[in-house]
Short mmCIF file of C-alpha atoms in Angstrom, two decimals:
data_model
loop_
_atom_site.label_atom_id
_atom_site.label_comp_id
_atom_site.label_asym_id
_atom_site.label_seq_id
_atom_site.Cartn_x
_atom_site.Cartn_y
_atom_site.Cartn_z
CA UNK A 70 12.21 -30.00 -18.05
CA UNK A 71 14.02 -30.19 -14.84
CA UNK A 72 12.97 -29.01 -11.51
CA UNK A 73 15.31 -26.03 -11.86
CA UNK A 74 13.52 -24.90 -15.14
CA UNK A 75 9.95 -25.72 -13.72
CA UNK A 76 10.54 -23.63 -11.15
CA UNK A 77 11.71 -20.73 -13.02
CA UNK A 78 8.73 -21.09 -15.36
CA UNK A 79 6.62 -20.73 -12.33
CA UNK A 80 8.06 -17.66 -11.26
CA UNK A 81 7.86 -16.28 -14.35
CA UNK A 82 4.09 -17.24 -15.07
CA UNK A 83 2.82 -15.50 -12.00
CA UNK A 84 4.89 -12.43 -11.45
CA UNK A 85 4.71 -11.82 -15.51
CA UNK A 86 1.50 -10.91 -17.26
CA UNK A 87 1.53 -10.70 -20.79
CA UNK A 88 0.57 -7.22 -22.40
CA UNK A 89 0.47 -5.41 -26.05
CA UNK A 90 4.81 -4.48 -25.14
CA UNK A 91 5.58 -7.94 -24.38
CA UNK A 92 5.23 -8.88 -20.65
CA UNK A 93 4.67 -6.92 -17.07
CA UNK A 94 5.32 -7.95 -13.41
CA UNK A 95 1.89 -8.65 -11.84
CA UNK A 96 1.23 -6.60 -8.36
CA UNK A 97 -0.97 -8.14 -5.80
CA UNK A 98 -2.77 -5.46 -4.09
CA UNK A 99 -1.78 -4.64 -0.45
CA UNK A 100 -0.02 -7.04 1.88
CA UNK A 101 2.74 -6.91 -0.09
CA UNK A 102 4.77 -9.83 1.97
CA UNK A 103 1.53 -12.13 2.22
CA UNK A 104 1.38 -13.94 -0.73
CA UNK A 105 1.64 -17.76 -1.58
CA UNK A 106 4.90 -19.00 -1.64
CA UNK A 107 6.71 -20.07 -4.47
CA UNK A 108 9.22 -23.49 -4.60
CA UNK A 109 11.97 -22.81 -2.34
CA UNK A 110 13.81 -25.09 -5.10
CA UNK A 111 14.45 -22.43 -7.21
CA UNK A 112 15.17 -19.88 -4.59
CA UNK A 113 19.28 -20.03 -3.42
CA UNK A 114 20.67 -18.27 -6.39
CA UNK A 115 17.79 -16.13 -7.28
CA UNK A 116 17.85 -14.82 -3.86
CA UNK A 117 21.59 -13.47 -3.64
CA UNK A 118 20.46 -11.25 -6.98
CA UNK A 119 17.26 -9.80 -5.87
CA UNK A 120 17.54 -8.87 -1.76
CA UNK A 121 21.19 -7.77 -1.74
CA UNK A 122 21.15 -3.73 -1.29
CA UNK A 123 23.68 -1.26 0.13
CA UNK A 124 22.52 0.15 3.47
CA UNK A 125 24.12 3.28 5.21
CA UNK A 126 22.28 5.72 7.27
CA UNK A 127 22.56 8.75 5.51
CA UNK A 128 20.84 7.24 2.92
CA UNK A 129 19.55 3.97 2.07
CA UNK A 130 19.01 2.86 -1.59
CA UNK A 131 15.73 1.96 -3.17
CA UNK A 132 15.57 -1.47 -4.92
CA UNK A 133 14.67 -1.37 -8.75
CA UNK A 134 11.06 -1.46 -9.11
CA UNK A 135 10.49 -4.52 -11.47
CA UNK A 136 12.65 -6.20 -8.38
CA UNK A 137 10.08 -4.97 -5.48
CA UNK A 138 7.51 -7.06 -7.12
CA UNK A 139 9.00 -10.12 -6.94
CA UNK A 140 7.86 -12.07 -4.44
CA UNK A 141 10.30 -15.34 -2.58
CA UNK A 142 9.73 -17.61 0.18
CA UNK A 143 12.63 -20.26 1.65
CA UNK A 144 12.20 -22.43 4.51
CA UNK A 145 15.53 -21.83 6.75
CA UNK A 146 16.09 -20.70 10.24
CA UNK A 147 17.37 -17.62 8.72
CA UNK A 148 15.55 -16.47 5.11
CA UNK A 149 19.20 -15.83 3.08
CA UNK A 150 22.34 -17.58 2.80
CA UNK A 151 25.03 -16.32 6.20
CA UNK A 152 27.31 -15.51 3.31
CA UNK A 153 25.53 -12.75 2.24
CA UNK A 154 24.52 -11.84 6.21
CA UNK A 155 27.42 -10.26 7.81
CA UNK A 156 26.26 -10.14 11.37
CA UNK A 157 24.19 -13.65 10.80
CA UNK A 158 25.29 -15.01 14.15
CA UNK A 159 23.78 -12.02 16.04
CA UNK A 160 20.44 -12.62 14.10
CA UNK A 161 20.05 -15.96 14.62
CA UNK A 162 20.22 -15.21 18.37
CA UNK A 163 17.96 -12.14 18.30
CA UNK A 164 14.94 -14.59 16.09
CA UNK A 165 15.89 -17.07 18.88
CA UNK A 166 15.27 -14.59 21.65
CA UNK A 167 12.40 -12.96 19.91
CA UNK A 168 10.13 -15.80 19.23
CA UNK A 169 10.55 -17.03 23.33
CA UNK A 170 9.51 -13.71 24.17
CA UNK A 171 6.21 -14.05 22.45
CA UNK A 172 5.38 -17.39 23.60
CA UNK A 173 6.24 -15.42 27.06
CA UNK A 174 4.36 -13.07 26.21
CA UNK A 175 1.11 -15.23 25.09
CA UNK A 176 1.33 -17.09 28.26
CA UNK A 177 0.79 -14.31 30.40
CA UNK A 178 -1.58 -12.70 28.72
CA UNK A 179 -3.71 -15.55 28.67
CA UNK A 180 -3.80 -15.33 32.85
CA UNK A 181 -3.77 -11.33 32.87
CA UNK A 182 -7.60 -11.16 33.66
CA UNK A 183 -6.87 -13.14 36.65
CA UNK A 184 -4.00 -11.86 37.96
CA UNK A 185 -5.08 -8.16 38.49
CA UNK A 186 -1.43 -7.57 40.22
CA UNK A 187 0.44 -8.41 37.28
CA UNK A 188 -0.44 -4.89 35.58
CA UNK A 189 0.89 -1.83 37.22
CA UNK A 190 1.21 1.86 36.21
CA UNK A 191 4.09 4.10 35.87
CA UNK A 192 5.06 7.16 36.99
CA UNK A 193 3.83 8.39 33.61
CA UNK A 194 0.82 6.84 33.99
CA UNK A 195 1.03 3.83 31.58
CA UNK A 196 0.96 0.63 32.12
CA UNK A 197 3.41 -2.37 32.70
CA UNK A 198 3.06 -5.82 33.22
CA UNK A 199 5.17 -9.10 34.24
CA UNK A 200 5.69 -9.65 30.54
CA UNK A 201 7.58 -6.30 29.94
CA UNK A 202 9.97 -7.19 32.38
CA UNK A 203 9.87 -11.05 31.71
CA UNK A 204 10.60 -10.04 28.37
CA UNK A 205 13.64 -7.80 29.13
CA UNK A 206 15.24 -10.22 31.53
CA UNK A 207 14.69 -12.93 29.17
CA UNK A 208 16.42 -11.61 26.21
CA UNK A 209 18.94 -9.59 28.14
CA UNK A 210 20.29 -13.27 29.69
CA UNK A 211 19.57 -15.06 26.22
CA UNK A 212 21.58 -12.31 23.85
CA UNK A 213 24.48 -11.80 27.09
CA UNK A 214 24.71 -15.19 27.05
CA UNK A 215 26.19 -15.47 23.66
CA UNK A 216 27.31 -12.03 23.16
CA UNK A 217 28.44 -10.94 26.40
CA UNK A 218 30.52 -7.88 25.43
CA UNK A 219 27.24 -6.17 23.86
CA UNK A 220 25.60 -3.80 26.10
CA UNK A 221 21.44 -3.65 25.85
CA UNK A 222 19.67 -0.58 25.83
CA UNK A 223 16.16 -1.29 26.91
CA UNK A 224 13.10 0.45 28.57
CA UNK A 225 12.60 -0.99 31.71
CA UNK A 226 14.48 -1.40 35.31
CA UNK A 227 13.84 -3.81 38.22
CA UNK A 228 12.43 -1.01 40.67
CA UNK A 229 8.86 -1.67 39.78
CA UNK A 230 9.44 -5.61 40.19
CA UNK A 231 10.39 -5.07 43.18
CA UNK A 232 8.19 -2.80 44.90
CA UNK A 233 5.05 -4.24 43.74
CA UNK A 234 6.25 -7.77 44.60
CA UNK A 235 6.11 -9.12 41.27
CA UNK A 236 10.13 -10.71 41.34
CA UNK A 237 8.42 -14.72 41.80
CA UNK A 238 5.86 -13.89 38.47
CA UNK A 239 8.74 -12.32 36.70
CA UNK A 240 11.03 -15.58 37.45
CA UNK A 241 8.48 -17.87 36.44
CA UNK A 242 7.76 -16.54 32.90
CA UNK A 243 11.34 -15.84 32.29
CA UNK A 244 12.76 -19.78 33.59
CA UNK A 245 9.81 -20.87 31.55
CA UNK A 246 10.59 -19.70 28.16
CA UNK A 247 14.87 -19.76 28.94
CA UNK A 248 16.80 -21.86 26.59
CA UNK A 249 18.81 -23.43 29.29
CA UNK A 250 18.25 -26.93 29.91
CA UNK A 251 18.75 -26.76 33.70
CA UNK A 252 17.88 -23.36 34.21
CA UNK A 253 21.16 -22.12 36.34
CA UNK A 254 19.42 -18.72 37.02
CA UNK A 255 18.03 -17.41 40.24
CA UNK A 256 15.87 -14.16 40.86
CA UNK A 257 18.64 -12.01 41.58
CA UNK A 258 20.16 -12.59 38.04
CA UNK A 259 16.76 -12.03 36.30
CA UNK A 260 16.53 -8.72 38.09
CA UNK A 261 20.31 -8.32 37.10
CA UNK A 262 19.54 -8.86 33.76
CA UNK A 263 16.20 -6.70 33.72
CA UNK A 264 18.93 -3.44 35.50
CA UNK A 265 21.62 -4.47 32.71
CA UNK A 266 19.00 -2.67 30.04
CA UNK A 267 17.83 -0.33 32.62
CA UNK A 268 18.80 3.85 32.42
CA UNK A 269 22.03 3.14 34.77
CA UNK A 270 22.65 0.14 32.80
CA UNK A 271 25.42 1.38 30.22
CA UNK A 272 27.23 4.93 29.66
CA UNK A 273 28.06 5.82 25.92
CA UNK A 274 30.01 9.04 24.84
CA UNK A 275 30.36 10.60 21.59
CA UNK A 276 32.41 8.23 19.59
CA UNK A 277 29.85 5.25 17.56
CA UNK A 278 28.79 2.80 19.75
CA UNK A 279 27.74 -1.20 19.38
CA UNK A 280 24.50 -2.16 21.42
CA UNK A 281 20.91 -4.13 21.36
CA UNK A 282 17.92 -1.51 21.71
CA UNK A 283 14.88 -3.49 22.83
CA UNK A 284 11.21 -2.42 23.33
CA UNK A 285 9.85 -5.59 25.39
CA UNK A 286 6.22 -5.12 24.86
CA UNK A 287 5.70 -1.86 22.24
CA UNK A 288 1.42 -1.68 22.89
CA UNK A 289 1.18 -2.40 26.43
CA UNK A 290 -1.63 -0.85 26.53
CA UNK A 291 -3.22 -3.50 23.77
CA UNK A 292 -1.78 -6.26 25.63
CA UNK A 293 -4.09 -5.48 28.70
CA UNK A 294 -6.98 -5.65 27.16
CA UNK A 295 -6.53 -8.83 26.51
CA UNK A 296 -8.18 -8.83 23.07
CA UNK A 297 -6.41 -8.94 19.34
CA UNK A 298 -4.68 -5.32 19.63
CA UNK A 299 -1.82 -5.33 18.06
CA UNK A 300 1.69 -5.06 20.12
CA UNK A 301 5.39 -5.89 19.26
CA UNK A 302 8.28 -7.26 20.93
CA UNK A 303 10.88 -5.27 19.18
CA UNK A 304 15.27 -6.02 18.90
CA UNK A 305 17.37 -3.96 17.01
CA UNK A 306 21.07 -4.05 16.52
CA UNK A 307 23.24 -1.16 16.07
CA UNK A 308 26.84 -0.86 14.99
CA UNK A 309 29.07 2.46 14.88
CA UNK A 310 25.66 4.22 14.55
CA UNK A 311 24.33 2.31 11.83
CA UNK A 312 21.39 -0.13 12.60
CA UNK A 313 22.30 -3.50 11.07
CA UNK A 314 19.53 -5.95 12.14
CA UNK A 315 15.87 -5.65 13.27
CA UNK A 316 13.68 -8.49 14.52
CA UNK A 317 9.72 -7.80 15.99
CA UNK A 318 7.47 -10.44 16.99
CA UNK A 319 3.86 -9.28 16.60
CA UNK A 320 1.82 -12.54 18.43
CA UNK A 321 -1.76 -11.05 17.59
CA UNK A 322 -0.47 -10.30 13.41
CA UNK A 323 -3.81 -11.34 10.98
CA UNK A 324 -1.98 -13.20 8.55
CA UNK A 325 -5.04 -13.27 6.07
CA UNK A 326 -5.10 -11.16 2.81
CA UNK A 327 -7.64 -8.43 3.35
CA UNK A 328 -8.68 -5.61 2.14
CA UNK A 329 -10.43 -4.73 5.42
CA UNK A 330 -8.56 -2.27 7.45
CA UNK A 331 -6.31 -3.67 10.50
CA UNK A 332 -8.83 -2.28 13.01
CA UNK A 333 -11.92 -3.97 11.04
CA UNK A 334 -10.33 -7.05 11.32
CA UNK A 335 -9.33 -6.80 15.18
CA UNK A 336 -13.27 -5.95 15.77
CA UNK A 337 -14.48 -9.09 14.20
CA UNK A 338 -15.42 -10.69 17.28
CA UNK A 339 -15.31 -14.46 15.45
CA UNK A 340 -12.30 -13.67 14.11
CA UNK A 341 -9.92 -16.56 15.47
CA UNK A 342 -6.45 -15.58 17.20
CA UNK A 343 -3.77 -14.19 14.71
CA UNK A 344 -1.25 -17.02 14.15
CA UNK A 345 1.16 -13.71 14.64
CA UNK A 346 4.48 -12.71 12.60
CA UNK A 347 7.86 -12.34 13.43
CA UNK A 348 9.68 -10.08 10.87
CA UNK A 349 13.25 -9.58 10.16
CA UNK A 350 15.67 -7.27 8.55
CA UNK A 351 19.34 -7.55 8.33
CA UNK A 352 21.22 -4.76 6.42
CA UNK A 353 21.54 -5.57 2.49
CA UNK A 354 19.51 -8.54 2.35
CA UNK A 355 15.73 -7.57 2.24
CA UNK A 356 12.84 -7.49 5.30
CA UNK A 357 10.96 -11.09 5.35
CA UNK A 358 8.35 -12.79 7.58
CA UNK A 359 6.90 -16.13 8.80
CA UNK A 360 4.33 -17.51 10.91
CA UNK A 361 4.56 -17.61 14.61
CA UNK A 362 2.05 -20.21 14.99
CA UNK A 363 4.66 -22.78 15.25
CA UNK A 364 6.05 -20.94 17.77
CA UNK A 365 2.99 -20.29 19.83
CA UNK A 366 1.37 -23.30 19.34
CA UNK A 367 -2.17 -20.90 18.57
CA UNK A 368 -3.00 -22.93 15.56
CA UNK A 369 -1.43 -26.80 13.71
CA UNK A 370 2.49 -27.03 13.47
CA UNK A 371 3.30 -25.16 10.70
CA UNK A 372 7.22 -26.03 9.14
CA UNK A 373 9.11 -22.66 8.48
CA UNK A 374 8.84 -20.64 6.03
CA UNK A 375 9.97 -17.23 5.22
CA UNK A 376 8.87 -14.69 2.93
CA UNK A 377 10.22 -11.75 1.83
CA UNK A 378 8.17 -8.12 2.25
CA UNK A 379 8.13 -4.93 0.32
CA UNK A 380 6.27 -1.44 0.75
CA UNK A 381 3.68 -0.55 -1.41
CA UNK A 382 3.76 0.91 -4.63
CA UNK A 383 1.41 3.73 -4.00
CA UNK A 384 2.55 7.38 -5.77
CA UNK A 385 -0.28 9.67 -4.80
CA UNK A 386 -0.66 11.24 -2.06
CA UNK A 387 -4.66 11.21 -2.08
CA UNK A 388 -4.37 7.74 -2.68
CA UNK A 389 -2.07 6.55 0.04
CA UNK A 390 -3.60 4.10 3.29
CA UNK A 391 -2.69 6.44 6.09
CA UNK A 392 -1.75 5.05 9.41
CA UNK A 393 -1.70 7.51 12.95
CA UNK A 394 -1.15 6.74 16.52
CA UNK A 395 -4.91 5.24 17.77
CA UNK A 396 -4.93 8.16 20.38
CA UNK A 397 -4.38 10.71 17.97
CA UNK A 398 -6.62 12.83 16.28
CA UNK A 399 -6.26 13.51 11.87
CA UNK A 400 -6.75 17.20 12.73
CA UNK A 401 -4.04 17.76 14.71
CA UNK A 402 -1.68 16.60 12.18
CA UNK A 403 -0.42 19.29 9.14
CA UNK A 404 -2.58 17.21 6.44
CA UNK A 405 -5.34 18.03 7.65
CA UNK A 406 -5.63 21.23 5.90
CA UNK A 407 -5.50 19.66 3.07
CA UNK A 408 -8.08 16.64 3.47
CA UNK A 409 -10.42 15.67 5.38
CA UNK A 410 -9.73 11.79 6.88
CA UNK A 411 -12.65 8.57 6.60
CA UNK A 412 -11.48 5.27 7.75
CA UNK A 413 -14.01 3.70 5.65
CA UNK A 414 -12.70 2.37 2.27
CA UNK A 415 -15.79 2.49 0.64
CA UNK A 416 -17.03 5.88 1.41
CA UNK A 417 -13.99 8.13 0.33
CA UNK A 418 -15.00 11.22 -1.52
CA UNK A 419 -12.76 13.80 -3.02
CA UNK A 420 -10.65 15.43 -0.68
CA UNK A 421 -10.47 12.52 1.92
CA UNK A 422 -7.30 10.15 2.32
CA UNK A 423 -8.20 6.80 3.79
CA UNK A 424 -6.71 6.52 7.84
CA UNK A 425 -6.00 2.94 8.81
CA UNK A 426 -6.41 2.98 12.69
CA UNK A 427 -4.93 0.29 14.75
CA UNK A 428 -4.16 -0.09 18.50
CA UNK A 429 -1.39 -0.28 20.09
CA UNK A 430 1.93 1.33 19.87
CA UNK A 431 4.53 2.30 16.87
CA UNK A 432 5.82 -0.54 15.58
CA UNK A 433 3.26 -2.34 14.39
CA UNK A 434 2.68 0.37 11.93
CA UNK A 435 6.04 -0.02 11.14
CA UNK A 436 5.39 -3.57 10.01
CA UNK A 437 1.82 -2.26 8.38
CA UNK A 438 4.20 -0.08 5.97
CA UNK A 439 6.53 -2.52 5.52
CA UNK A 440 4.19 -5.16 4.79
CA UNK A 441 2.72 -3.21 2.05
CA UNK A 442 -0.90 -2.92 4.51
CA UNK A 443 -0.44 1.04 4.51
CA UNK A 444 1.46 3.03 2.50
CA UNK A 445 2.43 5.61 5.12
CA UNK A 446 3.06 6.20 8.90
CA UNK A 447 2.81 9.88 10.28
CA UNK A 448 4.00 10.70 14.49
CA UNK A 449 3.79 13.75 15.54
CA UNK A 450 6.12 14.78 17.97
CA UNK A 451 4.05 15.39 21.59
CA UNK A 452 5.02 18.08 24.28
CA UNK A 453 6.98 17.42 27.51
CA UNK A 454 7.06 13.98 25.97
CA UNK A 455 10.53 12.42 25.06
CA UNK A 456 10.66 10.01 21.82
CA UNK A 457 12.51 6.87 22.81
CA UNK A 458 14.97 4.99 19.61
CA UNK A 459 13.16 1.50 21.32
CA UNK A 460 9.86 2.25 19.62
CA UNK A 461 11.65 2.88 16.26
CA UNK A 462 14.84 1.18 15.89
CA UNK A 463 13.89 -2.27 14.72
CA UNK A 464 11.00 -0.83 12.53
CA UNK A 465 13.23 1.65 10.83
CA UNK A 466 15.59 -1.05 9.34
CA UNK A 467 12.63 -3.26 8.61
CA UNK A 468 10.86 -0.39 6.63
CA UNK A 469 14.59 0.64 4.65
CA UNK A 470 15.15 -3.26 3.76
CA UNK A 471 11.50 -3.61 2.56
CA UNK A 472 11.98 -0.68 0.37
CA UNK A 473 10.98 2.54 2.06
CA UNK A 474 11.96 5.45 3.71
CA UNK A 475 12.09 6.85 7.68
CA UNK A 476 13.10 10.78 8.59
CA UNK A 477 11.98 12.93 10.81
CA UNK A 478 9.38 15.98 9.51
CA UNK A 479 11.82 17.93 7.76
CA UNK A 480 12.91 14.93 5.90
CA UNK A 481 16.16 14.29 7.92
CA UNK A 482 17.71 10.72 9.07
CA UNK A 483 16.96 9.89 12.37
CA UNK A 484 19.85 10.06 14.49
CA UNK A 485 20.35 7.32 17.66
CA UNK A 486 23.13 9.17 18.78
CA UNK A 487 21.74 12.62 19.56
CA UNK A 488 21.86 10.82 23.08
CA UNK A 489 25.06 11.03 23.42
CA UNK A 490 25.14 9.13 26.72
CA UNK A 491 23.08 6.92 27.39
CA UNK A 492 21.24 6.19 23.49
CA UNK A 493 17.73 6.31 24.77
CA UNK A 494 15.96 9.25 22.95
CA UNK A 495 15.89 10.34 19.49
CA UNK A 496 15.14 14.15 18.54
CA UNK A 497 13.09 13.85 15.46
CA UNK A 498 12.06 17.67 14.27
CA UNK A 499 8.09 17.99 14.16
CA UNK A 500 7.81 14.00 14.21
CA UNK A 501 8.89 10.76 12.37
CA UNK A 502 7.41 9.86 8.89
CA UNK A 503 7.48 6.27 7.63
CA UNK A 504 6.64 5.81 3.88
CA UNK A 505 6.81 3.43 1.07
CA UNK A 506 9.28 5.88 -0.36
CA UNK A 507 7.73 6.82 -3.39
CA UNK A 508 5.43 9.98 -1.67
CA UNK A 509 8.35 10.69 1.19
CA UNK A 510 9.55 13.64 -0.81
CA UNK A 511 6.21 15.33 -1.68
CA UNK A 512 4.63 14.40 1.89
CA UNK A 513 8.06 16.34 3.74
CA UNK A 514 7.27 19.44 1.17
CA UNK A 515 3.55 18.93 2.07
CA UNK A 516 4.00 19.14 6.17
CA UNK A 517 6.09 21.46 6.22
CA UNK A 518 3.77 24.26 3.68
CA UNK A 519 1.53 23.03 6.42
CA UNK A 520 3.02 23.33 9.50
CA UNK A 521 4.31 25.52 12.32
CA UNK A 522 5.44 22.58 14.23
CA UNK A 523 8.36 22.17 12.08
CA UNK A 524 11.20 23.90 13.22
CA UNK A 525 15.18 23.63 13.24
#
């Protein structure tokens, strides 16, 4: 037997479990991308077959079912042949850019309890630190550098820098972390760069557009505490509307297989720091992951590996892991009328749904659902409070490519170009729902029997 045929009768001894019929694809529970590896010998043509799916925005397709289940792993800067990866080039650069952000990112969090002037509130009352700018300027000099013509839409402009002194900080961490060997950049380009994603930064119109969206830190309000809270540096590509690539870097990820909830693992006090994830999505070819670690030197060299995600395979809604912004409460959401919430997997009773809680912002859920770790996502939409495509963009392709489903409450596509001009909100009707795909349908009927909030 060669190693081709070895390999293949590996694959097919653990995903296939005999039974009475013949055989059955075996399903890990939960943490659906997390799984050991198989031979990346036997991946190159199995690979092309399997993660290869048609992606539009009106609707995306769903993978065949015996196909979610399979499970591959190749070690590669990018996890599927550039043949098969139309816009390749512009992934390579945004992995590139991602994974220096989070070693930026790391960095300064590791000197934020010392350097009280490096947080700093906005006018809306949250806070901002040198790494959400650092993190902007960084990746809007590393992705202009090689693709110059692209505009950046991004959250953050240079007017805090400067009038709370921080322009030396921000230089530092960004010259740091650059890719450039002798560093030709001064503080007036990284404040540049910052502006270049800033609200003044580009002018769209009506016709489809081509542009990065970026949310540089997506949790800053995890990312000051300074503990394992979850938060996401978050790059997104979009193309004549349609979102083509997605990358997040999540620094503080748990890569162990669990069945403890994402908050019961951040409160475990011995718990050692995450070796983190970066996950990536690129339009037909599947959402896969790999360890930071290497990256962020948290934990022993690690050589690369990437492995390839899918949503859970959850069909009842009473059954479903539930997911909800940390600040919000289950009763002022529509299913509540319908159960009651515990976030205590062994204490659910009938009528209760199981509510994952983790801190901090949207698009680390995002990778929860598309990791298989919940099975659902539910944002409500708040008042006087505008939803920004930054905190959704990259998660929404991620989710699609891993097998599931994003609309807004009354089960429509979420549309980046309601903003006509400058692409910076989103108008989702009610809120945004995130699901493995397999309860979107009966969850949209459920909200809205449920809801007054949902409204043309």
């Amino acid at each position: 037997m060669d190693k081709l045929d070895f390999g293949l009768y590996k694959l097919f001894a653990r995903n296939f479990r005999p039974t009475m019929a013949g055989f059955s694809l075996h399903q890990p529970p939960f943490n659906n991308c997390l799984t050991q590896p198989i031979q990346p010998t036997v991946l190159p043509a199995m690979i092309l077959v399997h993660s290869a799916r048609h992606f539009s925005t009106v609707r995306f397709s769903q993978p065949d079912p015996a196909v979610r289940r399979l499970r591959f792993s190749v070690r590669s800067s990018l996890p599927f042949g550039t043949e098969k990866a139309k816009y390749h080039r512009e992934l390579e650069a945004a992995v590139d850019a991602v994974e220096r952000a989070c070693a930026l990112c790391v960095e300064v969090q590791s000197s934020l309890l010392s350097s009280k002037r490096r947080v700093v509130e906005k006018n809306d009352q949250t806070p901002v630190t040198v790494a959400d700018f650092g993190v902007q300027a960084l990746l809007s000099l590393e992705l202009g550098k090689r693709f110059p013509s692209i505009p950046l839409v991004a959250e953050e402009d240079s007017a805090f820098v400067r009038s709370n002194n921080l322009v030396g900080s921000v230089f530092d961490a960004v010259i740091s972390k650059s890719s450039h060997g002798e560093n030709p950049w001064t503080p007036d380009h990284v404040l540049e760069a910052i502006d270049r994603g800033g609200q003044d930064g580009s002018t769209f119109g009506a016709q489809p557009a081509t542009y990065w969206v970026l949310d540089p830190i997506d949790g800053t309000q995890g990312f000051v505490k300074g503990n394992q809270a979850l938060y996401v540096v978050g790059l997104a590509l979009v193309i004549d509307g349609q979102i083509v690539l997605g990358v997040m870097g999540c620094p503080n990820w748990q890569n162990a297989v669990s069945n403890k909830s994402t908050s019961e693992v951040q409160e475990e006090k011995n718990t050692p720091p995450g070796s983190g994830i970066i996950m990536v999505a690129h339009t037909g070819c599947g959402t896969w992951t790999k360890r930071l670690s290497s990256v962020l030197n948290l934990t022993a060299k690690m050589p690369y590996s990437w492995t390839q995600c899918f949503v859970d395979e959850c069909c009842m809604v009473e059954e479903a892991r539930y997911s909800i912004r940390a600040s919000d409460a289950w009763e002022s959401y529509p299913l509540s009328t319908l159960f009651t919430s515990t976030t205590s997997a062994d204490s659910i009773v009938e009528g209760q749904i199981l509510l994952v809680k983790s801190c901090c912002g949207s698009l680390s859920k995002y990778i929860m659902v598309a990791s298989g770790r919940v099975s659902l996502y539910m944002q409500n939409v708040k008042v006087q409070k505008v939803t920004k495509a930054w905190d959704h963009a990259a998660g929404i392709i991620c989710v699609y490519e891993a097998g599931g489903k994003v609309t807004d409450w009354k089960g429509d596509q979420i549309n980046l170009a309601a903003d006509q001009l400058g692409r910076r909100n989103i108008y989702p009707s009610g809120g945004i729902l995130v699901t493995n795909g397999n309860l979107h349908n009966r969850l949209v009927e459920m909200i809205s029997s449920n809801s007054s909030t949902v409204s043309r």
